Tab-separated table of C-alpha atoms and ligand atoms in Angstrom:
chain	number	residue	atom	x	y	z
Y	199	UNK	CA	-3.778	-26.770	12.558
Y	200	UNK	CA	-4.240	-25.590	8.976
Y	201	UNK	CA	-3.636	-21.754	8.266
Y	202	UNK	CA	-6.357	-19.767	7.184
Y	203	UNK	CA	-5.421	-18.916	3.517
Y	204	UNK	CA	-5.203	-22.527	2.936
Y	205	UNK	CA	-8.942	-23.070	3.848
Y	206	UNK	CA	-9.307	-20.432	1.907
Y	207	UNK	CA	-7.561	-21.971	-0.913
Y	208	UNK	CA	-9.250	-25.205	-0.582
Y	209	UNK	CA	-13.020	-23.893	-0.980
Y	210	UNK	CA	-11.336	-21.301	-3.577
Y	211	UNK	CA	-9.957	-24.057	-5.654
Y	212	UNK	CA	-13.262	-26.385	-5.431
Y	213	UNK	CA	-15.258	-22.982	-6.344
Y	214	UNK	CA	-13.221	-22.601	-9.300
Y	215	UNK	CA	-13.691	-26.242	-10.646
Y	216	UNK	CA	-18.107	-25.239	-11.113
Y	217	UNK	CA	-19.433	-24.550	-14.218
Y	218	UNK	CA	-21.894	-22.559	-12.308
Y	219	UNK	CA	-21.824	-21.526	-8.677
Y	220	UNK	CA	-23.791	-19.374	-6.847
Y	221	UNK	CA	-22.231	-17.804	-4.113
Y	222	UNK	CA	-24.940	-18.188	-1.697
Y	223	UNK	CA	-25.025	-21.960	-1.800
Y	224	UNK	CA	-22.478	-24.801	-0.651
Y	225	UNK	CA	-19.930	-25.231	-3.225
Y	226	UNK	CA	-20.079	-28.655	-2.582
Y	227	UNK	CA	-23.184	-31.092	-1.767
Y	228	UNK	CA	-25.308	-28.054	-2.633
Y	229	UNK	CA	-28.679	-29.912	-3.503
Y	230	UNK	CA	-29.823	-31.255	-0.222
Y	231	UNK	CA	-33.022	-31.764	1.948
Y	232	UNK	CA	-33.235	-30.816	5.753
Y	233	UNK	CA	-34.972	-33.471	7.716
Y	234	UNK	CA	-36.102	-33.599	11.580
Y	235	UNK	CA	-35.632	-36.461	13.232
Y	236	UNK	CA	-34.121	-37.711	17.108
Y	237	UNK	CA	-31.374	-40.148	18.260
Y	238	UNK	CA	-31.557	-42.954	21.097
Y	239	UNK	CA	-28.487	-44.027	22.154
Y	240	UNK	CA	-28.398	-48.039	22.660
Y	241	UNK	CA	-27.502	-49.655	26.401
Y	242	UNK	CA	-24.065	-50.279	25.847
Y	243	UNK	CA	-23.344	-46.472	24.324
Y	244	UNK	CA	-22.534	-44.905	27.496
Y	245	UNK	CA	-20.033	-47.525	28.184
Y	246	UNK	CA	-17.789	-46.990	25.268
Y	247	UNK	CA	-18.183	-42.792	25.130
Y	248	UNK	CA	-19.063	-40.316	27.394
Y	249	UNK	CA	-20.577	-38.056	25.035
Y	250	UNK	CA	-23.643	-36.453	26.211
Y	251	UNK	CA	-25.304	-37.742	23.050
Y	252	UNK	CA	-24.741	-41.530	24.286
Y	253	UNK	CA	-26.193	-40.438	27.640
Y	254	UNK	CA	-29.699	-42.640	26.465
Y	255	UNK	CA	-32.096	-39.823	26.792
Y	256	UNK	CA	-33.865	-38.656	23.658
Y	257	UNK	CA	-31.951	-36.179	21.868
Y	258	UNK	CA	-33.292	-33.809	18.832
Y	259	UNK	CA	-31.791	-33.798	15.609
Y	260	UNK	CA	-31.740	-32.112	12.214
Y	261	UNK	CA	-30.128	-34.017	9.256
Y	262	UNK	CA	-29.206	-32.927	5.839
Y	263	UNK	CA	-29.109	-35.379	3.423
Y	264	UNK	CA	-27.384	-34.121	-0.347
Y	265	UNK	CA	-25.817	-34.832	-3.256
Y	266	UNK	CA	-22.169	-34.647	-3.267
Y	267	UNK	CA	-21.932	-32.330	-6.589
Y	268	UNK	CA	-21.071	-28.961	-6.619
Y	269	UNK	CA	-23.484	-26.580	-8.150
Y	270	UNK	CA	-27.037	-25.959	-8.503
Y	271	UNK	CA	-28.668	-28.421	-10.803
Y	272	UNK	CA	-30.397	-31.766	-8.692
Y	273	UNK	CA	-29.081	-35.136	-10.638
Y	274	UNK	CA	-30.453	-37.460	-8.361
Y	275	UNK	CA	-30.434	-39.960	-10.840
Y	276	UNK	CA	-26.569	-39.667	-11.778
Y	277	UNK	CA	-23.991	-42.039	-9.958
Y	278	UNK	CA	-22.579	-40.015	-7.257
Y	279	UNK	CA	-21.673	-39.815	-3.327
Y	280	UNK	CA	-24.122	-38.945	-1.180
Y	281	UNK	CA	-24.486	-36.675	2.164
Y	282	UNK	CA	-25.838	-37.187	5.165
Y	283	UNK	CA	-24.741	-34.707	8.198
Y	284	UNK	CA	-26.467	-34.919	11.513
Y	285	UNK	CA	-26.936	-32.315	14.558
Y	286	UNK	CA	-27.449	-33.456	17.816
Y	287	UNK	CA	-29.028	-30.487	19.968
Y	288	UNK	CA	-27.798	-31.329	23.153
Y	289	UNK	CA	-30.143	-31.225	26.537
Y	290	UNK	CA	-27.215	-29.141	27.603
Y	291	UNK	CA	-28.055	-27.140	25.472
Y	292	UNK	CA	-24.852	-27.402	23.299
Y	293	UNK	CA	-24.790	-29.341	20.282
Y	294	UNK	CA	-22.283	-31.954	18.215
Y	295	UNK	CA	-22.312	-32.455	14.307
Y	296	UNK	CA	-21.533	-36.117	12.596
Y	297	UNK	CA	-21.077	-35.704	8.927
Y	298	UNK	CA	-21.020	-38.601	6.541
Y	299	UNK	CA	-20.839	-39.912	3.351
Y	300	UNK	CA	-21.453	-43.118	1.163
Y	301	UNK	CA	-18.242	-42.979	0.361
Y	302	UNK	CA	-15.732	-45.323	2.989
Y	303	UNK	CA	-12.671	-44.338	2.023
Y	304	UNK	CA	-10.976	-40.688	0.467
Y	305	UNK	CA	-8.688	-40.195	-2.166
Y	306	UNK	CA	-6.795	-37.873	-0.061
Y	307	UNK	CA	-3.888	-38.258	2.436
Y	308	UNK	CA	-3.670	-34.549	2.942
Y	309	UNK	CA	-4.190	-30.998	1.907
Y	310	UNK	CA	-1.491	-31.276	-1.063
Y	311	UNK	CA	-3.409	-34.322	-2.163
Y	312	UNK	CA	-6.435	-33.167	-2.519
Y	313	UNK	CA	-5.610	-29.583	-3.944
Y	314	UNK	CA	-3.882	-32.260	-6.778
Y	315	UNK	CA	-7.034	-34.073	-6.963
Y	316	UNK	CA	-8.723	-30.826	-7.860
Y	317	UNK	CA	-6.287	-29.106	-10.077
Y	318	UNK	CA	-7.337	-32.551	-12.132
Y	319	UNK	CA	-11.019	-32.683	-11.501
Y	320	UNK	CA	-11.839	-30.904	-14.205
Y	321	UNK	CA	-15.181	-31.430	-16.501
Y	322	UNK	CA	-14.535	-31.987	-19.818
Y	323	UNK	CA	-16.988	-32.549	-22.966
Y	324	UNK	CA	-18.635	-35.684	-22.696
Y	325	UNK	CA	-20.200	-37.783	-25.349
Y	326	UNK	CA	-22.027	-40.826	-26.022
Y	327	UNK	CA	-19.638	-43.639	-28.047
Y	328	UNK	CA	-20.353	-45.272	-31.039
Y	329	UNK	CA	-21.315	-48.834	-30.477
Y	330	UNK	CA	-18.586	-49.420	-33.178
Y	331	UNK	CA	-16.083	-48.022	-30.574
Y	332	UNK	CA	-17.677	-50.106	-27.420
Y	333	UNK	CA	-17.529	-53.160	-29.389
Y	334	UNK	CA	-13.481	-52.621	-30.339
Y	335	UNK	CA	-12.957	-51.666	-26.438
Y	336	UNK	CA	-14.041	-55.162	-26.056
Y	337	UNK	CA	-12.194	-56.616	-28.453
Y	338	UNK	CA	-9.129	-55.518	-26.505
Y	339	UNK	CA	-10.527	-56.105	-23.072
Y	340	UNK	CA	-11.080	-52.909	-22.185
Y	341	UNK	CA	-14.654	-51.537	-20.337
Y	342	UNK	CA	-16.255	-49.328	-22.722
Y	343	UNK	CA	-17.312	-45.861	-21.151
Y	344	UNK	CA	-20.365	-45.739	-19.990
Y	345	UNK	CA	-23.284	-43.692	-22.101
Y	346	UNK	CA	-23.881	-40.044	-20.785
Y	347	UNK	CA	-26.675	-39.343	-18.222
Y	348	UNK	CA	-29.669	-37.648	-19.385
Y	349	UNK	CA	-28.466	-34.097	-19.271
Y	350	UNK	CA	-25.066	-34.947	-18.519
Y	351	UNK	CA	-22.525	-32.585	-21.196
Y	352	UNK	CA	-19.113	-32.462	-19.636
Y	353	UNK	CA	-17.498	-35.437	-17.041
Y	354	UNK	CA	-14.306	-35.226	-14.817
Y	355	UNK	CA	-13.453	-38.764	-15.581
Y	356	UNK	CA	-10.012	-38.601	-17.417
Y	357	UNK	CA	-8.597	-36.396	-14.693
Y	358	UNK	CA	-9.769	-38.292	-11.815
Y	359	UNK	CA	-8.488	-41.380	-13.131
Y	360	UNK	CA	-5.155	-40.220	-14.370
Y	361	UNK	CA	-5.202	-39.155	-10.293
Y	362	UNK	CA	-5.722	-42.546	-8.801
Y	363	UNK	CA	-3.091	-44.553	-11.649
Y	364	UNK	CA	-0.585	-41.701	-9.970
Y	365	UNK	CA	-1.717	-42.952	-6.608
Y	366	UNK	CA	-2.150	-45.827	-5.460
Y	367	UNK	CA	-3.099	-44.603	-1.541
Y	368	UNK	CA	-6.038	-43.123	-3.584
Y	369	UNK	CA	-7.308	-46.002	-5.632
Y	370	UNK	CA	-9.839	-47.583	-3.225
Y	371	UNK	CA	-11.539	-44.185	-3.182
Y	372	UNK	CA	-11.678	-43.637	-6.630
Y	373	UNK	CA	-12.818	-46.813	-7.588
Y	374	UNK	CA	-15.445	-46.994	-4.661
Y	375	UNK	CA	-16.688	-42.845	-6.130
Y	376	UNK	CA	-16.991	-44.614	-9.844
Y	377	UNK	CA	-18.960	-48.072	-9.094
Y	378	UNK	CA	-20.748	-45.940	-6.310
Y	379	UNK	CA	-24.394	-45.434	-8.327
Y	380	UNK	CA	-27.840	-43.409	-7.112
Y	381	UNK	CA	-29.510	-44.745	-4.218
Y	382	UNK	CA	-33.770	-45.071	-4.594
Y	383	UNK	CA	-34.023	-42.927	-1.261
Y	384	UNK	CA	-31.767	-41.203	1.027
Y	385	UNK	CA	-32.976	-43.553	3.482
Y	386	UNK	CA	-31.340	-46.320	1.677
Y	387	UNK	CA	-27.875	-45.908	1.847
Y	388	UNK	CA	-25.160	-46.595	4.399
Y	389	UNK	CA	-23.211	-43.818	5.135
Y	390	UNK	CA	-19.470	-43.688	7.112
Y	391	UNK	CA	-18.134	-40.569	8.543
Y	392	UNK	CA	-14.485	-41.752	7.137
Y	393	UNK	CA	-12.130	-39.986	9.736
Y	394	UNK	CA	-10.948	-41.881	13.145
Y	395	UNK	CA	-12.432	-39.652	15.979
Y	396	UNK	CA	-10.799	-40.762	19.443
Y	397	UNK	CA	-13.917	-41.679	22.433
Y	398	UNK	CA	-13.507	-41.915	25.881
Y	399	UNK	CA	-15.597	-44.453	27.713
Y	400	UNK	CA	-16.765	-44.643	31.238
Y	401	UNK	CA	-13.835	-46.496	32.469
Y	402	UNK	CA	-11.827	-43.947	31.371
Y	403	UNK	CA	-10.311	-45.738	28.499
Y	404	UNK	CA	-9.384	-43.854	25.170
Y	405	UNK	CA	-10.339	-46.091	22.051
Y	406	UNK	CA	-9.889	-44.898	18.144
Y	407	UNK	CA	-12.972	-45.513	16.442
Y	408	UNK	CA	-15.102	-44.867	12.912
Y	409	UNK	CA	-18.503	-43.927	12.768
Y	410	UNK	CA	-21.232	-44.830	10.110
Y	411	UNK	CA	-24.626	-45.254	9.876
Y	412	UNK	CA	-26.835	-48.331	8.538
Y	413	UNK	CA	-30.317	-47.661	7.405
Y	414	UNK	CA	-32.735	-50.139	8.836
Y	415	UNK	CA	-34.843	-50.212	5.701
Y	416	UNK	CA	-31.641	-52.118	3.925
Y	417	UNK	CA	-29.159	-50.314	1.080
Y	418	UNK	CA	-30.648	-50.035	-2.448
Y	419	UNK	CA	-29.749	-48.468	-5.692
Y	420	UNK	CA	-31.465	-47.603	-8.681
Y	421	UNK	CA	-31.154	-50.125	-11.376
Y	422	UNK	CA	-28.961	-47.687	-13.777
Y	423	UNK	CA	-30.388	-49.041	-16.871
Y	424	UNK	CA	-33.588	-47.684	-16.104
Y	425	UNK	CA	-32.812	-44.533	-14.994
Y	426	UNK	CA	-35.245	-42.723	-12.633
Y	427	UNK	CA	-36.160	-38.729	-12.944
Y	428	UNK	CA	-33.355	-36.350	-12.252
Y	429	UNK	CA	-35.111	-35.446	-9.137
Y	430	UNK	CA	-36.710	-37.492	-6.937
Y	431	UNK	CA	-35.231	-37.884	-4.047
Y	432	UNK	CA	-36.467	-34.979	-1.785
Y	433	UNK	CA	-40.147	-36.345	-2.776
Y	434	UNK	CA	-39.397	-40.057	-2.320
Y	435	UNK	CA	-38.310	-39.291	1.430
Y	436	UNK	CA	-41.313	-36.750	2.145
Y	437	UNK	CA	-43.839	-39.330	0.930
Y	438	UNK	CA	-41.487	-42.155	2.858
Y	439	UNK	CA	-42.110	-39.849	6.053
Y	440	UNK	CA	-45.373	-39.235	5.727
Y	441	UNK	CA	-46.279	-42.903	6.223
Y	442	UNK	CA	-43.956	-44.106	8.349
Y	443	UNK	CA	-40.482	-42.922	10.219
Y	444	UNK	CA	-37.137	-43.787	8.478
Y	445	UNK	CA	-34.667	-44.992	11.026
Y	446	UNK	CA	-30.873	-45.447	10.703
Y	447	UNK	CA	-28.186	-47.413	13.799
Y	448	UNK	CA	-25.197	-45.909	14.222
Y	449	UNK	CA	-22.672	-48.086	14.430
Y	450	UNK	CA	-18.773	-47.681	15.910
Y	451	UNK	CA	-16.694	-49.988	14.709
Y	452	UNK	CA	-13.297	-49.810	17.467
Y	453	UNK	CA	-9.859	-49.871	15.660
Y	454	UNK	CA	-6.975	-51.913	16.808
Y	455	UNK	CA	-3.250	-51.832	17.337
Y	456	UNK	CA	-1.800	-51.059	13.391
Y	457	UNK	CA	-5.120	-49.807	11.813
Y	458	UNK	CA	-4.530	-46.539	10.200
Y	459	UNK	CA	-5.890	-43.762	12.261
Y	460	UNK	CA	-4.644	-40.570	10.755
Y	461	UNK	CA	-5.092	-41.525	7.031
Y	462	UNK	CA	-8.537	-41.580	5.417
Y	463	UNK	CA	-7.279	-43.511	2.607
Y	464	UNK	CA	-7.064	-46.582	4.396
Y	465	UNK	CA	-9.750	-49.198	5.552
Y	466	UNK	CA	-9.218	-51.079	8.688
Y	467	UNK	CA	-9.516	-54.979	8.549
Y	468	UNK	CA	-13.842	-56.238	8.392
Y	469	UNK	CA	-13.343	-58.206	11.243
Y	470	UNK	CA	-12.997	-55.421	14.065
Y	471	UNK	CA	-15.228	-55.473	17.038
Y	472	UNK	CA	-18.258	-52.991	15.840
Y	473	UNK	CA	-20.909	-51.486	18.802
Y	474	UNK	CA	-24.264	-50.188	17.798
Y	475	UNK	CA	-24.427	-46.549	19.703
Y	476	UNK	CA	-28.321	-46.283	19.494
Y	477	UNK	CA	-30.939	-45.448	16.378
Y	478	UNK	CA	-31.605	-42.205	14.615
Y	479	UNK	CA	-35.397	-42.011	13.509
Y	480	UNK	CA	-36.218	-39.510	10.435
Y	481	UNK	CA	-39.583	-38.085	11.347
Y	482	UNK	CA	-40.583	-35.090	8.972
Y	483	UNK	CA	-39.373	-33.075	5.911
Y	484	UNK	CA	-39.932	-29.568	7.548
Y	485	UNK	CA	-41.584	-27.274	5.382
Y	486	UNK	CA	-38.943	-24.192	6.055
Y	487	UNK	CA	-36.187	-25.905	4.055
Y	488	UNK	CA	-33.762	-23.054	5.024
Y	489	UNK	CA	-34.390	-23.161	8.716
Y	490	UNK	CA	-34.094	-27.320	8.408
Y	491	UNK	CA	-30.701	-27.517	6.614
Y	492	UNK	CA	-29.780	-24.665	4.237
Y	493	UNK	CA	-28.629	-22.195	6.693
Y	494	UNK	CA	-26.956	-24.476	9.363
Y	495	UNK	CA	-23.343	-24.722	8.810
Y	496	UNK	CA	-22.095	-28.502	9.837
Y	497	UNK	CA	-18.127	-28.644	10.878
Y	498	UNK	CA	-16.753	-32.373	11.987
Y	499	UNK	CA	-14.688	-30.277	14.400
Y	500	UNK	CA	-18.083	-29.386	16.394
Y	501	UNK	CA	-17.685	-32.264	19.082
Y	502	UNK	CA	-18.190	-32.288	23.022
Y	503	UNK	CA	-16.414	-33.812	25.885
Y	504	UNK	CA	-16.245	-37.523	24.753
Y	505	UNK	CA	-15.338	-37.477	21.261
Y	506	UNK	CA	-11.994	-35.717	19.983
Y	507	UNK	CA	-10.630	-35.190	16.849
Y	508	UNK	CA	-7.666	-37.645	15.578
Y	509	UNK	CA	-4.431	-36.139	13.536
Y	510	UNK	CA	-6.242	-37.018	10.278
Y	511	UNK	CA	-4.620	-33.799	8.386
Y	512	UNK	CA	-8.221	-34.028	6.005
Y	513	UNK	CA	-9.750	-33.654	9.364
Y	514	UNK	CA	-7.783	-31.046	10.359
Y	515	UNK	CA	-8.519	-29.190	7.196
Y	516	UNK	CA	-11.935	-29.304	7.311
Y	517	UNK	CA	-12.204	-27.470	10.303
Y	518	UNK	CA	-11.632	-24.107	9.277
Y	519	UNK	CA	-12.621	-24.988	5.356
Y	520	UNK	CA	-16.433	-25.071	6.781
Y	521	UNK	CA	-16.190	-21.991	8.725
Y	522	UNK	CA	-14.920	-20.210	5.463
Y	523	UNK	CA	-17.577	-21.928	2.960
Y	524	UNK	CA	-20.173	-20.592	5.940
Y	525	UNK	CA	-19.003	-17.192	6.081
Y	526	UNK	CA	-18.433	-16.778	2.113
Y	527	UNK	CA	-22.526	-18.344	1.728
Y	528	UNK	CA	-23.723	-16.463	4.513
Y	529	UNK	CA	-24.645	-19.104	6.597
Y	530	UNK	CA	-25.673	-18.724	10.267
Y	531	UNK	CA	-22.490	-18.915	12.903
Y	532	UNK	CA	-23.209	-21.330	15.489
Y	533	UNK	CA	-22.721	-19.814	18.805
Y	534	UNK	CA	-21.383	-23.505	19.953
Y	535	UNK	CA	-18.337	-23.738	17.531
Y	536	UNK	CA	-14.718	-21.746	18.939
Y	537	UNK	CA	-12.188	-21.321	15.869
Y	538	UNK	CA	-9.467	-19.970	18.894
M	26	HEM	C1	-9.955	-31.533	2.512
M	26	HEM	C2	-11.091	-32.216	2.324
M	26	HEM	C3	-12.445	-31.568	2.259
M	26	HEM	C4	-12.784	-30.272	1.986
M	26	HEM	C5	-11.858	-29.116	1.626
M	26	HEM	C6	-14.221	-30.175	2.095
M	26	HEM	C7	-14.937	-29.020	1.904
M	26	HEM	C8	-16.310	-28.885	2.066
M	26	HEM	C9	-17.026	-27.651	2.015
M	26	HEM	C10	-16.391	-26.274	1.749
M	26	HEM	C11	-18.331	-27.911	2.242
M	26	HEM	C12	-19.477	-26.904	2.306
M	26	HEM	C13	-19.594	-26.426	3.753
M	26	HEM	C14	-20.654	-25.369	3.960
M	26	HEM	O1	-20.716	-24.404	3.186
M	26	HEM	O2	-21.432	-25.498	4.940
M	26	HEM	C15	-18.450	-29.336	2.444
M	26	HEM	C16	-19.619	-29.997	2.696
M	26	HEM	C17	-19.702	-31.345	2.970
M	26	HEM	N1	-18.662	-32.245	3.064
M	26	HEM	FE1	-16.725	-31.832	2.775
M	26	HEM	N2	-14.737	-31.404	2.424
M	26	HEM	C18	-13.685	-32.287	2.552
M	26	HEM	C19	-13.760	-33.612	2.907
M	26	HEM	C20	-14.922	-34.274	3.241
M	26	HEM	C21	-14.978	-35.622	3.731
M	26	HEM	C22	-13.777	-36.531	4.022
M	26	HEM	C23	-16.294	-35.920	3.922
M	26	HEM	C24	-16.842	-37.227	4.425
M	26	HEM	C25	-17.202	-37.432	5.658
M	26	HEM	C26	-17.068	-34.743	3.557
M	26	HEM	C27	-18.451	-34.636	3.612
M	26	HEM	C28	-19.161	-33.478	3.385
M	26	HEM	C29	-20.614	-33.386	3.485
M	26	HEM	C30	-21.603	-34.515	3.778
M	26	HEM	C31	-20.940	-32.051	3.234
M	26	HEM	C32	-22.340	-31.434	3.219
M	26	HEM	C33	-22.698	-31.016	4.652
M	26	HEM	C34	-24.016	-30.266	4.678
M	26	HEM	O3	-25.046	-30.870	4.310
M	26	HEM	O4	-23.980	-29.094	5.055
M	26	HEM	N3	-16.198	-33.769	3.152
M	26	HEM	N4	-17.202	-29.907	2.325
């Protein structure tokens, strides 16, 4: 287990990489909407995990969909990862948190790699290039840099990339973050939980697996050379709701002998055997935004008999990293979660 000063540390280090923070907000994926919604698990869920959650009864929900930034300005229209963290509320009346991102893969192998990453993730001054430079980076092969975003000042690209030619366990990642774009709705992106999480299934058999969630309605992004407002997407999935539910599967794909299970970095192979564990439906954008998703505190590490945690050392550092971002915002302790 990670000690407490370095969770500390971590949401320390990420705090000290804002521009602007307010200290009663995430430091991280602080622009989000809190959405009700309910799970179903499919027929076959039971069978491969025990969780009360794959039981096939309808369970309650509350999802918070963000953007990955840190800070208080929205951005929806910028290129970057998006959130999407689910609680189940139990019939036992306990409860279990997924959280996800578009991302698939991280950049980090561990603690020391990502307090690296961040010690290098700093913004810099950003500006637009002449079109006298963009045509001499193609002269010599090179991609020219792409144009700022409306708004956008300062960028963390140089540091971020002079992290991934150091590394190449954190390449995938990187790359994947850059390319990544802005989805048109929250609803329309596929999100993966990234870390192995071990199930047990009803015959008693133990199986590594990764989580993610496909959205029914299909992935889309904006087209980025007509970019939309800088803040549409709480809107777009209100009026989405209104007319109709939104409904994601959440799929478990099962890893095999040799697949990486305690390092986030690496994919497993596209042709593992994947189960669909039932469908999440998005109902309503709940009008008491704090009650629906700024005051609950999400932690990977809040799982029931089932599902257990693998020796992913991200995974591990997480844990406590939550409980300290909670406490530090003032977020609401959940009276399900044991840090002993
Ligand atoms: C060592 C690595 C990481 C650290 C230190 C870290 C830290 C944090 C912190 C401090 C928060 C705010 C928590 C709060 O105040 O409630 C947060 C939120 C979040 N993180 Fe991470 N994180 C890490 C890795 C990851 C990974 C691998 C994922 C992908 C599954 C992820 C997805 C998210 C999401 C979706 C949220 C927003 C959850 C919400 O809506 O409340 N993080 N992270």
């Amino acid at each position: 287990m990670v000690d407490a000063s370095v969770a500390q540390r971590l949401v320390d280090e990420m705090i000290s990489n804002l521009p602007r923070h307010d200290p009663r907000q995430r430091p991280v994926h602080t622009i989000g909407v809190g959405v009700d919604a309910y799970f179903t698990a499919s027929d076959v869920a039971h069978k491969y995990c025990i969780a009360e959650h794959f039981s096939g009864q309808r369970i309650c929900a509350k999802v918070r969909f963000s953007n990955a930034s840190g800070g208080p300005e929205q951005h929806d229209g910028w290129s970057d990862v998006r959130g999407m963290a689910t609680r189940f509320l139990l019939p036992s009346g306990a409860a279990t948190d997924l959280i996800a991102t578009t991302l698939r893969e991280f950049f980090a192998r561990n603690v020391e790699d990502f307090l690296e990453f961040t010690k290098l993730d700093k913004h810099e001054s950003y500006q637009r290039e002449s079109p006298w430079r963009k045509i001499l980076d193609m002269l010599q092969l090179k991609v020219p840099r792409r144009d700022p975003y409306p708004g956008e000042k300062t960028n963390a690209s140089a540091g971020i990339l002079s992290y991934a030619n150091r590394h190449r366990f954190a390449q995938l990642g990187v790359f994947e973050f850059k390319m990544i774009g802005a989805p048109v709705s929250y609803a329309r992106a596929a999100y993966h939980a990234i870390h192995t999480f071990i199930v047990e299934g009803e015959d008693g058999v133990r199986r590594p697996v990764r989580f993610s969630w496909q959205p029914a309605a299909g992935v889309r992004n904006t087209n980025s050379d007509a970019l939309p407002d800088d803040n549409y997407l709480r809107q777009e999935l209100d009026d989405r709701l209104r007319r109709w539910p939104a409904r994601f599967m959440l799929m478990m794909t099962i890893g095999e002998a040799g697949d990486a299970i305690d390092d986030p970095t690496r994919p497993w192979p596209a042709r593992r055997v994947r189960v669909v564990m039932g469908t999440l439906t998005l109902t309503s954008v709940p009008k008491d935004q704090a009650a629906a998703g700024e005051h609950i505190s999400f932690n990977p590490w809040r799982l029931v008999p089932g599902i257990e945690p693998s020796g992913d050392p991200i995974l591990h550092a997480r844990r406590d990293a939550y409980e300290v971002s909670r406490e530090m915002r003032g977020g609401i302790a959940c009276p399900f979660f044991n840090r002993s």
